[in-house]
């Protein structure tokens, strides 16, 4: 699909139903590998997925589908992390490929109406829910054979709700800190 490839300062990035890939001029890397499950990727990303690069925030934005979706995956080039956004654009009409304007703002045509233009740089709308769930890999702290006690976990976030609840799960037990 023509809108499934974008250029970034660190290489060419493209998306398809198999994954999100980066070619840095020497090698190809699969960016979502080990971070988004193959099942989640294949059930969400369609052959009409579109991609764009937001240079202001150093993020790659992947709309799951161009025909009627508002969901997206966002890859942070600085941290290598991914997150899911369920309201990336307003409405569900067909969207165009993403382009960068002269002011380095990322925009996409479509949304609530076919002739709408949406700037995607500001994705920090107030959260409708004050709950944050983070899934990570299992951390063995470089020595899986020995038992360790993790006494404190700090979560630092920018924007969002002041009364944010953070849910932490360990060994199938859940803990909630406000």
mmCIF file of C-alpha atoms in Angstrom:
data_model
loop_
_atom_site.group_PDB
_atom_site.id
_atom_site.type_symbol
_atom_site.label_atom_id
_atom_site.label_comp_id
_atom_site.label_asym_id
_atom_site.label_seq_id
_atom_site.Cartn_x
_atom_site.Cartn_y
_atom_site.Cartn_z
ATOM 1 C CA UNK A 1 0.000 0.000 0.000
ATOM 2 C CA UNK A 2 1.462 3.363 -1.026
ATOM 3 C CA UNK A 3 0.868 5.035 2.361
ATOM 4 C CA UNK A 4 2.625 2.238 4.272
ATOM 5 C CA UNK A 5 6.159 3.675 4.042
ATOM 6 C CA UNK A 6 7.773 6.819 5.458
ATOM 7 C CA UNK A 7 11.217 8.317 5.779
ATOM 8 C CA UNK A 8 12.721 9.317 9.119
ATOM 9 C CA UNK A 9 16.105 10.712 10.206
ATOM 10 C CA UNK A 10 17.115 7.187 11.276
ATOM 11 C CA UNK A 11 16.019 5.389 8.106
ATOM 12 C CA UNK A 12 13.062 4.195 6.078
ATOM 13 C CA UNK A 13 10.174 2.690 8.063
ATOM 14 C CA UNK A 14 7.334 0.658 6.592
ATOM 15 C CA UNK A 15 4.390 -1.315 7.907
ATOM 16 C CA UNK A 16 2.428 -4.333 6.728
ATOM 17 C CA UNK A 17 0.351 -7.094 8.291
ATOM 18 C CA UNK A 18 3.553 -8.918 9.291
ATOM 19 C CA UNK A 19 5.217 -6.083 11.210
ATOM 20 C CA UNK A 20 6.839 -2.665 11.275
ATOM 21 C CA UNK A 21 10.312 -2.523 9.775
ATOM 22 C CA UNK A 22 13.232 -0.081 9.755
ATOM 23 C CA UNK A 23 15.974 -0.003 7.133
ATOM 24 C CA UNK A 24 18.819 2.155 8.464
ATOM 25 C CA UNK A 25 20.978 1.927 5.331
ATOM 26 C CA UNK A 26 22.742 -1.251 6.448
ATOM 27 C CA UNK A 27 20.248 -3.672 7.970
ATOM 28 C CA UNK A 28 16.528 -4.253 8.421
ATOM 29 C CA UNK A 29 15.093 -4.391 11.953
ATOM 30 C CA UNK A 30 11.576 -5.401 12.971
ATOM 31 C CA UNK A 31 10.543 -2.654 15.425
ATOM 32 C CA UNK A 32 7.538 -4.251 17.127
ATOM 33 C CA UNK A 33 9.153 -7.666 17.639
ATOM 34 C CA UNK A 34 8.990 -8.611 21.323
ATOM 35 C CA UNK A 35 6.909 -5.513 22.132
ATOM 36 C CA UNK A 36 3.552 -6.164 20.454
ATOM 37 C CA UNK A 37 2.397 -9.758 20.225
ATOM 38 C CA UNK A 38 2.017 -11.300 16.785
ATOM 39 C CA UNK A 39 -1.643 -11.981 17.583
ATOM 40 C CA UNK A 40 -2.371 -8.360 18.494
ATOM 41 C CA UNK A 41 -0.497 -7.115 15.437
ATOM 42 C CA UNK A 42 -2.254 -9.418 12.981
ATOM 43 C CA UNK A 43 -5.706 -8.758 14.436
ATOM 44 C CA UNK A 44 -5.244 -4.957 14.383
ATOM 45 C CA UNK A 45 -3.082 -4.026 11.385
ATOM 46 C CA UNK A 46 -4.835 -4.304 8.019
ATOM 47 C CA UNK A 47 -3.444 -4.242 4.466
ATOM 48 C CA UNK A 48 -4.619 -0.590 4.398
ATOM 49 C CA UNK A 49 -2.435 0.516 7.332
ATOM 50 C CA UNK A 50 -0.820 3.943 6.897
ATOM 51 C CA UNK A 51 2.322 5.340 8.463
ATOM 52 C CA UNK A 52 3.815 8.753 9.146
ATOM 53 C CA UNK A 53 6.670 10.301 11.098
ATOM 54 C CA UNK A 54 6.166 13.106 13.616
ATOM 55 C CA UNK A 55 9.586 14.774 13.780
ATOM 56 C CA UNK A 56 8.563 17.113 16.607
ATOM 57 C CA UNK A 57 7.969 14.181 18.981
ATOM 58 C CA UNK A 58 10.238 11.668 17.182
ATOM 59 C CA UNK A 59 7.353 9.222 16.818
ATOM 60 C CA UNK A 60 6.206 6.894 14.071
ATOM 61 C CA UNK A 61 2.399 6.801 13.817
ATOM 62 C CA UNK A 62 0.674 3.748 12.337
ATOM 63 C CA UNK A 63 -3.042 4.002 11.581
ATOM 64 C CA UNK A 64 -4.416 0.460 11.687
ATOM 65 C CA UNK A 65 -6.533 1.045 8.585
ATOM 66 C CA UNK A 66 -7.160 3.912 6.181
ATOM 67 C CA UNK A 67 -10.768 3.021 5.417
ATOM 68 C CA UNK A 68 -12.634 3.594 8.687
ATOM 69 C CA UNK A 69 -10.484 3.488 11.796
ATOM 70 C CA UNK A 70 -9.376 5.801 14.564
ATOM 71 C CA UNK A 71 -6.943 3.357 16.216
ATOM 72 C CA UNK A 72 -3.179 3.609 15.910
ATOM 73 C CA UNK A 73 0.099 2.332 17.271
ATOM 74 C CA UNK A 74 2.713 4.953 18.164
ATOM 75 C CA UNK A 75 6.423 4.073 18.193
ATOM 76 C CA UNK A 76 8.705 6.391 20.148
ATOM 77 C CA UNK A 77 12.060 6.492 18.334
ATOM 78 C CA UNK A 78 13.850 7.856 21.385
ATOM 79 C CA UNK A 79 12.786 5.130 23.850
ATOM 80 C CA UNK A 80 11.920 2.294 21.458
ATOM 81 C CA UNK A 81 8.547 1.930 23.189
ATOM 82 C CA UNK A 82 5.099 1.438 21.689
ATOM 83 C CA UNK A 83 1.665 2.529 22.823
ATOM 84 C CA UNK A 84 -1.843 2.213 21.427
ATOM 85 C CA UNK A 85 -4.124 5.191 20.761
ATOM 86 C CA UNK A 86 -7.839 4.689 20.188
ATOM 87 C CA UNK A 87 -8.739 8.236 19.085
ATOM 88 C CA UNK A 88 -5.908 9.322 16.804
ATOM 89 C CA UNK A 89 -8.320 11.126 14.458
ATOM 90 C CA UNK A 90 -11.834 12.462 14.897
ATOM 91 C CA UNK A 91 -14.349 10.271 13.123
ATOM 92 C CA UNK A 92 -14.048 7.276 10.868
ATOM 93 C CA UNK A 93 -14.129 8.376 7.215
ATOM 94 C CA UNK A 94 -11.418 7.289 4.794
ATOM 95 C CA UNK A 95 -8.016 8.847 5.401
ATOM 96 C CA UNK A 96 -5.160 9.767 3.094
ATOM 97 C CA UNK A 97 -1.478 9.085 3.489
ATOM 98 C CA UNK A 98 0.271 11.159 6.178
ATOM 99 C CA UNK A 99 2.526 14.045 5.163
ATOM 100 C CA UNK A 100 4.755 16.535 6.948
ATOM 101 C CA UNK A 101 4.128 20.252 6.458
ATOM 102 C CA UNK A 102 6.806 22.951 6.237
ATOM 103 C CA UNK A 103 6.540 23.490 9.989
ATOM 104 C CA UNK A 104 7.259 19.773 10.578
ATOM 105 C CA UNK A 105 3.683 19.064 11.651
ATOM 106 C CA UNK A 106 2.291 15.672 10.701
ATOM 107 C CA UNK A 107 -1.104 15.769 9.021
ATOM 108 C CA UNK A 108 -3.579 13.381 7.493
ATOM 109 C CA UNK A 109 -6.637 14.085 5.380
ATOM 110 C CA UNK A 110 -9.945 12.490 6.329
ATOM 111 C CA UNK A 111 -11.544 11.794 9.664
ATOM 112 C CA UNK A 112 -15.059 13.003 10.462
ATOM 113 C CA UNK A 113 -15.407 13.975 6.782
ATOM 114 C CA UNK A 114 -13.380 13.161 3.670
ATOM 115 C CA UNK A 115 -12.229 16.775 3.322
ATOM 116 C CA UNK A 116 -11.048 17.248 6.928
ATOM 117 C CA UNK A 117 -7.362 17.838 7.629
ATOM 118 C CA UNK A 118 -6.033 16.594 10.957
ATOM 119 C CA UNK A 119 -2.745 17.617 12.542
ATOM 120 C CA UNK A 120 -1.491 14.617 14.506
ATOM 121 C CA UNK A 121 1.220 16.337 16.559
ATOM 122 C CA UNK A 122 -0.928 16.801 19.656
ATOM 123 C CA UNK A 123 -1.902 13.368 20.948
ATOM 124 C CA UNK A 124 -2.098 14.264 24.624
ATOM 125 C CA UNK A 125 -5.824 14.763 25.108
ATOM 126 C CA UNK A 126 -7.172 14.353 28.623
ATOM 127 C CA UNK A 127 -7.646 10.735 29.492
ATOM 128 C CA UNK A 128 -11.234 9.590 29.791
ATOM 129 C CA UNK A 129 -10.125 6.984 32.288
ATOM 130 C CA UNK A 130 -7.703 7.507 35.141
ATOM 131 C CA UNK A 131 -6.262 3.997 34.857
ATOM 132 C CA UNK A 132 -2.940 3.162 33.259
ATOM 133 C CA UNK A 133 -1.959 -0.415 32.413
ATOM 134 C CA UNK A 134 1.576 -1.180 31.269
ATOM 135 C CA UNK A 135 2.655 -4.533 29.881
ATOM 136 C CA UNK A 136 6.350 -5.325 29.876
ATOM 137 C CA UNK A 137 8.556 -8.301 29.399
ATOM 138 C CA UNK A 138 9.599 -10.355 32.420
ATOM 139 C CA UNK A 139 12.569 -8.702 34.086
ATOM 140 C CA UNK A 140 14.992 -11.249 35.569
ATOM 141 C CA UNK A 141 17.575 -8.583 36.505
ATOM 142 C CA UNK A 142 20.353 -10.516 34.724
ATOM 143 C CA UNK A 143 20.228 -13.466 37.103
ATOM 144 C CA UNK A 144 17.061 -15.540 36.639
ATOM 145 C CA UNK A 145 18.195 -18.340 38.948
ATOM 146 C CA UNK A 146 18.261 -16.218 42.114
ATOM 147 C CA UNK A 147 15.307 -14.722 43.969
ATOM 148 C CA UNK A 148 15.122 -10.932 44.149
ATOM 149 C CA UNK A 149 12.853 -8.525 45.957
ATOM 150 C CA UNK A 150 11.799 -5.506 43.957
ATOM 151 C CA UNK A 151 10.858 -2.984 46.622
ATOM 152 C CA UNK A 152 9.880 0.029 44.572
ATOM 153 C CA UNK A 153 8.681 0.836 41.075
ATOM 154 C CA UNK A 154 8.537 4.436 39.910
ATOM 155 C CA UNK A 155 6.301 5.504 37.039
ATOM 156 C CA UNK A 156 7.021 8.915 35.561
ATOM 157 C CA UNK A 157 4.513 10.275 33.085
ATOM 158 C CA UNK A 158 3.957 13.456 31.165
ATOM 159 C CA UNK A 159 0.467 14.866 30.664
ATOM 160 C CA UNK A 160 -2.570 12.856 31.674
ATOM 161 C CA UNK A 161 -4.764 12.788 34.715
ATOM 162 C CA UNK A 162 -3.547 13.951 38.156
ATOM 163 C CA UNK A 163 -5.505 11.144 39.846
ATOM 164 C CA UNK A 164 -3.947 8.428 37.713
ATOM 165 C CA UNK A 165 -4.177 4.868 39.040
ATOM 166 C CA UNK A 166 -1.239 2.656 38.100
ATOM 167 C CA UNK A 167 -1.895 -1.086 38.054
ATOM 168 C CA UNK A 168 1.097 -3.346 38.669
ATOM 169 C CA UNK A 169 0.965 -7.116 38.320
ATOM 170 C CA UNK A 170 3.638 -9.493 39.544
ATOM 171 C CA UNK A 171 3.364 -13.283 39.619
ATOM 172 C CA UNK A 172 -0.348 -12.959 38.844
ATOM 173 C CA UNK A 173 -0.973 -10.793 41.920
ATOM 174 C CA UNK A 174 -2.200 -7.264 41.329
ATOM 175 C CA UNK A 175 -1.288 -4.127 43.233
ATOM 176 C CA UNK A 176 -2.831 -0.697 42.741
ATOM 177 C CA UNK A 177 -1.120 2.543 43.713
ATOM 178 C CA UNK A 178 -2.740 5.927 43.351
#
